[in-house]
XYZ file of C-alpha atoms in Angstrom:
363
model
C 90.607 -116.873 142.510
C 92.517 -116.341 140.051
C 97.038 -117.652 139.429
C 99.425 -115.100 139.958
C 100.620 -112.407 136.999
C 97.141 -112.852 135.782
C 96.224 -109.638 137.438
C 95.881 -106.510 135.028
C 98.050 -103.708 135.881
C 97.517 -101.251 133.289
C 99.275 -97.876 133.685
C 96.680 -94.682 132.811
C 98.661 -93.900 129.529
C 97.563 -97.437 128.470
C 93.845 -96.860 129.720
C 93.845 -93.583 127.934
C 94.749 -95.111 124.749
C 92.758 -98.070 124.855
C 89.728 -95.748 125.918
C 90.864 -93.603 122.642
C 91.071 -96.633 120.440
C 87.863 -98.722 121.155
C 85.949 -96.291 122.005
C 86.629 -92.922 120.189
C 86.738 -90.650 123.940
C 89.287 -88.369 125.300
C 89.624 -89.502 128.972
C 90.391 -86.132 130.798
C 89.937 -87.710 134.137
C 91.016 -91.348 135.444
C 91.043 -93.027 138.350
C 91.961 -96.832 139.904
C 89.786 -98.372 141.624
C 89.665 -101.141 144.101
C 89.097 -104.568 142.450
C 89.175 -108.205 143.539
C 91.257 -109.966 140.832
C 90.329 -107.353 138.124
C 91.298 -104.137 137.058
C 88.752 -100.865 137.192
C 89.064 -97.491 136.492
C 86.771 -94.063 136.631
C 86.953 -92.266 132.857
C 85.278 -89.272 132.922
C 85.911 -87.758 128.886
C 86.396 -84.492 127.767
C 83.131 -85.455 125.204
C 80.938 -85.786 128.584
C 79.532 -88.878 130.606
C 81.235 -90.992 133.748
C 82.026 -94.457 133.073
C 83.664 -97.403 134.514
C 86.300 -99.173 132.126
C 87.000 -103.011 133.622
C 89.888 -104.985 132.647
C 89.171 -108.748 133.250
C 91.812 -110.838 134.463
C 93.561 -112.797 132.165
C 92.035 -115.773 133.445
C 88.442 -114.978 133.749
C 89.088 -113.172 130.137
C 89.252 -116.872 128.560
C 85.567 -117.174 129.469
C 84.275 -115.020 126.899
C 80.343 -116.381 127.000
C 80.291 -116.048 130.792
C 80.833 -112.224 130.303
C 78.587 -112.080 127.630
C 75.859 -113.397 129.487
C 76.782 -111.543 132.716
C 77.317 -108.294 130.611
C 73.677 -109.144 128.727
C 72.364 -109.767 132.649
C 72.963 -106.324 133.410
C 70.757 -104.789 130.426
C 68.372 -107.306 131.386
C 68.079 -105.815 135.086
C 67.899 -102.001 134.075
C 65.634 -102.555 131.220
C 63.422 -104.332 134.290
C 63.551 -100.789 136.889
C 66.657 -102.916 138.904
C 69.484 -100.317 138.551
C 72.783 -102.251 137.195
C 75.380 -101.191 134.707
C 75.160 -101.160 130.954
C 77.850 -101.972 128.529
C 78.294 -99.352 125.888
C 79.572 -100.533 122.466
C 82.884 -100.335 120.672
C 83.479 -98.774 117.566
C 83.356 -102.188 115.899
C 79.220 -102.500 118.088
C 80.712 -105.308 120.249
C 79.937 -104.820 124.290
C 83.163 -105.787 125.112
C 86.937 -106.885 123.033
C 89.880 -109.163 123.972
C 92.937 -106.804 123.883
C 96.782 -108.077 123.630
C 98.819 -106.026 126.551
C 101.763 -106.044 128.222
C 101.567 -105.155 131.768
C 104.818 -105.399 132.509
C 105.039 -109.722 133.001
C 104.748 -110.379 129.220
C 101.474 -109.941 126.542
C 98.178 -110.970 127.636
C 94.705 -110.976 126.629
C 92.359 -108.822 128.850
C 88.351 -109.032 128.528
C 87.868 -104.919 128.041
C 84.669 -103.080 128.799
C 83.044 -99.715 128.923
C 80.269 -99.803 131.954
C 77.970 -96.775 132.637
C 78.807 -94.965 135.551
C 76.307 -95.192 138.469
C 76.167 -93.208 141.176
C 75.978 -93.621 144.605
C 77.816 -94.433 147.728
C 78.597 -97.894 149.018
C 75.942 -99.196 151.448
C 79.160 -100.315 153.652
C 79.511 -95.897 154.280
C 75.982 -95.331 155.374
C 73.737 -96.086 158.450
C 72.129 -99.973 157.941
C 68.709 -99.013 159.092
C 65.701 -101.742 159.376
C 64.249 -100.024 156.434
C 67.462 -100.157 154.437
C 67.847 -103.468 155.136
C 64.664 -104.081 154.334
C 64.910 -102.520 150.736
C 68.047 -104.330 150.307
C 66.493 -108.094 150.762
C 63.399 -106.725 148.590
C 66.191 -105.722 146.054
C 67.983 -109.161 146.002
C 64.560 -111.089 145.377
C 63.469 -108.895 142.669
C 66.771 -109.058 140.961
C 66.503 -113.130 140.890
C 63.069 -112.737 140.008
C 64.005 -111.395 136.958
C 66.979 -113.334 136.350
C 64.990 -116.343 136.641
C 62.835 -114.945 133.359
C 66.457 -114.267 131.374
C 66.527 -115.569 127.984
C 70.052 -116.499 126.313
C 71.497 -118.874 124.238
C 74.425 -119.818 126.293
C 72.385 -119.657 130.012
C 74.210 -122.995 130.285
C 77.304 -121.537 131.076
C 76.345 -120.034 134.440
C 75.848 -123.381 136.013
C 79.806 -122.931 136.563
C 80.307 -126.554 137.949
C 82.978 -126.235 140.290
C 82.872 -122.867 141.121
C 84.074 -122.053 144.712
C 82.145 -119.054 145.591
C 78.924 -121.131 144.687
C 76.938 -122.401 147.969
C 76.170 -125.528 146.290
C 79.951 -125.860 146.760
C 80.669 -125.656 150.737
C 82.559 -128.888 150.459
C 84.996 -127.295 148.164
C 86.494 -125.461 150.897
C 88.103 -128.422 152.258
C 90.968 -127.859 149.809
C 91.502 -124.927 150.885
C 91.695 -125.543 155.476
C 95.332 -125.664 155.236
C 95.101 -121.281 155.529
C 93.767 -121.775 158.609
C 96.531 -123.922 160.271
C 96.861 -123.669 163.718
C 94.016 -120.833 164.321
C 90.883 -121.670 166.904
C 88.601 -120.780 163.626
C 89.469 -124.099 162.078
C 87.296 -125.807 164.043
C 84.489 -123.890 163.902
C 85.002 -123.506 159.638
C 85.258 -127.636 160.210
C 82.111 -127.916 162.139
C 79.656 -125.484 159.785
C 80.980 -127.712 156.701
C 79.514 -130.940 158.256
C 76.696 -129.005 159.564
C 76.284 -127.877 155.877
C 76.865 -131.658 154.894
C 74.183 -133.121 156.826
C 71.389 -130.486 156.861
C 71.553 -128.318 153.953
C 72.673 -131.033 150.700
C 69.776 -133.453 151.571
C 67.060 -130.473 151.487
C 68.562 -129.491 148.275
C 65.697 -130.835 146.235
C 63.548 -129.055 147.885
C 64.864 -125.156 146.877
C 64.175 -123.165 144.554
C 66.619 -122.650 141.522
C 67.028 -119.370 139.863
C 70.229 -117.547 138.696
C 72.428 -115.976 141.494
C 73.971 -111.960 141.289
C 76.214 -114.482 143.551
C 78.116 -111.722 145.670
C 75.703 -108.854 146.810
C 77.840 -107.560 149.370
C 78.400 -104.195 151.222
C 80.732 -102.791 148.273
C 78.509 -103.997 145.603
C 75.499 -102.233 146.368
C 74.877 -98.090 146.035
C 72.605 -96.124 147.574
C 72.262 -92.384 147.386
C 69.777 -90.254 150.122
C 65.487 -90.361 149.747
C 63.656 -87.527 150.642
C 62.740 -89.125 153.523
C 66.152 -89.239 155.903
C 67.451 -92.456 154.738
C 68.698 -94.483 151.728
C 67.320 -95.901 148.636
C 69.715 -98.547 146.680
C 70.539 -96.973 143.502
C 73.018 -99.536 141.996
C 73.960 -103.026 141.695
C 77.829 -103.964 140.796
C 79.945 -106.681 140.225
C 78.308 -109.420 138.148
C 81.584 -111.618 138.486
C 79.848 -114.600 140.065
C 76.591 -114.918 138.626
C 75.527 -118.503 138.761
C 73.011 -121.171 138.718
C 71.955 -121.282 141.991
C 68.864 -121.232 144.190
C 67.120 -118.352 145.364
C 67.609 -118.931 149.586
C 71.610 -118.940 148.731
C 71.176 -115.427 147.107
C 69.316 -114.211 150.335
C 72.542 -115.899 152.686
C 75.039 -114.563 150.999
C 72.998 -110.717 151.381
C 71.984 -111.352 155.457
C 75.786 -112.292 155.959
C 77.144 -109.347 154.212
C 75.153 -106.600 155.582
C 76.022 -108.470 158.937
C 79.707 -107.810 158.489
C 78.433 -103.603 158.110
C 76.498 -103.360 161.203
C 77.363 -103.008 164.978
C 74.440 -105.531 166.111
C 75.203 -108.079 163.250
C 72.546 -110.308 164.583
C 70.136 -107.979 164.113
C 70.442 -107.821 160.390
C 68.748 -110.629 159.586
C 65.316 -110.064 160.331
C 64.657 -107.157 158.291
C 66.549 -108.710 155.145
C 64.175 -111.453 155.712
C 61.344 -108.966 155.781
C 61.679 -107.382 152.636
C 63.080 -110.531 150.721
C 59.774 -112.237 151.960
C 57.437 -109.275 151.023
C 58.375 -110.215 147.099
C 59.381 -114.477 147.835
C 58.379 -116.181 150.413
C 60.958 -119.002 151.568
C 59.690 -122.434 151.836
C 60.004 -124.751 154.989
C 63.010 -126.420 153.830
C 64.739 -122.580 152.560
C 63.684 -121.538 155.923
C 65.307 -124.155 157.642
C 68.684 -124.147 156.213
C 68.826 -120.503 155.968
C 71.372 -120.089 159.091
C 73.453 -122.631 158.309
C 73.920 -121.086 154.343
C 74.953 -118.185 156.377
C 77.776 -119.477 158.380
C 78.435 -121.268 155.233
C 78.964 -118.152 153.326
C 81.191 -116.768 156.170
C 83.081 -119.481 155.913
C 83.688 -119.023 151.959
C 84.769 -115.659 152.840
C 87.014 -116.356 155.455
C 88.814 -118.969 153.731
C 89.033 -117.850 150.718
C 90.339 -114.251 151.585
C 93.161 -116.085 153.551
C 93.808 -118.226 150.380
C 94.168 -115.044 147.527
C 96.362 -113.177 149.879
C 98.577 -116.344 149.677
C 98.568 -115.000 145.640
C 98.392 -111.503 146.422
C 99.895 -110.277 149.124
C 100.206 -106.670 148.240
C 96.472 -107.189 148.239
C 96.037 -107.969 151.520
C 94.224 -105.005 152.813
C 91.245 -105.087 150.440
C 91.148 -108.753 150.198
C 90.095 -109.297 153.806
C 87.902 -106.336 153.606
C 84.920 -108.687 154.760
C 86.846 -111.517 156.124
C 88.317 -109.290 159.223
C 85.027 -108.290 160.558
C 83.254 -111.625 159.429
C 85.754 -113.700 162.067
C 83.802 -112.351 165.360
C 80.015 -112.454 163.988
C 81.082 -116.492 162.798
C 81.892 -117.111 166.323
C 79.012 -115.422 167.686
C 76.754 -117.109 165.525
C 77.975 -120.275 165.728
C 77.970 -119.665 169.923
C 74.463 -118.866 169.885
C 73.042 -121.648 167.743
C 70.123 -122.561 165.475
C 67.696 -122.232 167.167
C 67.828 -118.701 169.469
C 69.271 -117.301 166.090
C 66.353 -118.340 163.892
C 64.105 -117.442 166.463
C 65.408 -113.804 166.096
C 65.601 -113.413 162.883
C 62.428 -115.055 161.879
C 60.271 -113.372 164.857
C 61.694 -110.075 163.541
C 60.797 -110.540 160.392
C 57.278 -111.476 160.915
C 56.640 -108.223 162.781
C 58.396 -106.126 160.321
C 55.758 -107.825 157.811
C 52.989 -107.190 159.698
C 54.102 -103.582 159.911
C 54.957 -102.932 156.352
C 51.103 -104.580 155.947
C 49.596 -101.701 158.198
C 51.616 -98.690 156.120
C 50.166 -100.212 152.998
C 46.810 -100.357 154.024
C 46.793 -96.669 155.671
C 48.174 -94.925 152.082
């Protein structure tokens, strides 16, 4: 998370011009929209199109080959049939320009880029049925499969040592307890760190790396309706914490989010499993640490919600978007345990498999 005042805060007379400037288009329409720590905005110009202009943070807007290859990630992905936003180039051809503004707490420099517009509603609005969840942990593994294959000069800078939102960093979050003063969670957020400590870092030789989308939640993925009465996923957002990572941490962090959407969050992990399995099956040791990634990534989210509100109050409501509803299903999970929670999700799964099998064979 990001220091205070670092925090764009562009007013639309600024985005108008700077949409003018760079990029040669008369926004007619243009609307705010929600952002973590950044800055994002609807343009639709009086030339034609919908896009998405994002204004980095001042901080993150220092780390100008992390965008780059987060921003080349993205082609990547919708050259390869998974549907992610493209960059469209300045008038100078660059995907994206450091700009010198004053939002009102002194000059800064803001990462600033033009992103297609894709449509779709957030998966958080829409019924999570076993076959949506199902495409959405088919989704996730294709995505890293193809990340894995990404070619760039400067891949190195994804391993993002460090980085808090990684799972290779649970420990991390020790820093960060004090939030928690005083609340019956602490103990619990104490308890899956140790877990984490003692069953998940000494299997870590045993995953798979690949690069992370890092932070496939419920707002960060679209779907629009099939012909068929439900969903399909028609976008991928929010590229912010790509990372080297490992592919069972990139199917965690997707079970736990879609858990925080539906009313029987237990029930979510099975088909997730499912589809993520139909393109990657885990290996013992991903299997076996799978549930404790997940509390692990609850417990990122918890914490680290409390923590940014600490910088941004004013923020509070969309900051603990996730973390409000994530409180209960921690508890639950924790409650029930290992073993009657793998036992669910991985039973489910296999049936779900065996299903899917059946359907393919019949067409």
């Amino acid at each position: 998370m990001s220091p205070k005042n670092t925090k764009p805060n562009l007013s639309h007379s600024q985005v108008s011009e700077i949409v003018k400037r760079l990029y040669r288009l008369t926004a007619s329409v243009i609307q705010s929209l929600p952002s973590y720590d950044d800055q994002n905005f609807y343009v639709a110009p009086s030339e034609g199109g919908e896009y998405i202009l994002k204004i980095m943070n001042s901080e993150d807007s220092k780390n100008t080959l992390l965008i780059e290859v987060q921003t080349y990630a993205m082609s990547v992905l919708q050259q390869n049939g998974i549907p992610a936003q493209t960059a469209l180039p300045n008038t100078s051809g660059e995907i994206m320009s450091l700009e010198e503004i004053d939002c009102g707490y002194g000059s800064q420099k803001y990462l600033v880029r033009l992103l297609t517009y894709v449509p779709g509603t957030t998966i958080s609005k829409v019924p999570l049925t076993p076959q949506l969840l199902y495409e959405t942990g088919k989704t996730a593994a294709k995505m890293d499969t193809v990340l894995k294959k990404m070619k760039h000069p400067h891949l190195h800078v994804l391993e993002r040592e460090g980085f808090k939102w990684s799972l290779s960093n649970v420990a991390l979050l020790e820093d960060y307890l004090y939030v928690l003063d005083g609340e019956p969670l602490l103990e619990v957020v104490k308890s899956v760190i140790e877990a984490y400590k003692s069953s998940v870092d000494p299997k870590r030789s045993s995953f798979r790396k690949c690069i992370n989308h890092g932070d496939f939640n419920d707002l960060n993925v679209l779907v629009q309706p099939n012909d068929k009465e439900g969903y399909r996923i028609t976008g991928i957002l929010d590229f912010g914490d790509m990372n080297s990572g490992y592919y069972i941490h990139e199917l965690a962090i997707t079970v736990m989010y879609m858990m925080t959407e539906h009313p029987k969050p237990i029930e979510v992990g099975g088909p997730v499993l499912a589809g993520w399995e139909s393109v990657l099956p885990l290996n013992e040791a991903e299997k076996d640490c799978l549930y404790v990634l997940v509390l692990s990534r609850f417990c990122q989210s918890l914490v680290l919600a409390r923590y940014s509100v600490t910088l941004q109050p004013e923020n509070e409501e969309y900051l603990m978007i996730s973390s409000r509803k994530g409180v209960n299903i921690l508890q639950q999970l924790w409650e029930l345990g290992k073993e009657q929670v793998e036992k669910l999700w991985f039973e489910t799964a296999a049936q779900l498999s065996d299903k899917s099998e059946r359907q393919e064979q019949t067409h």
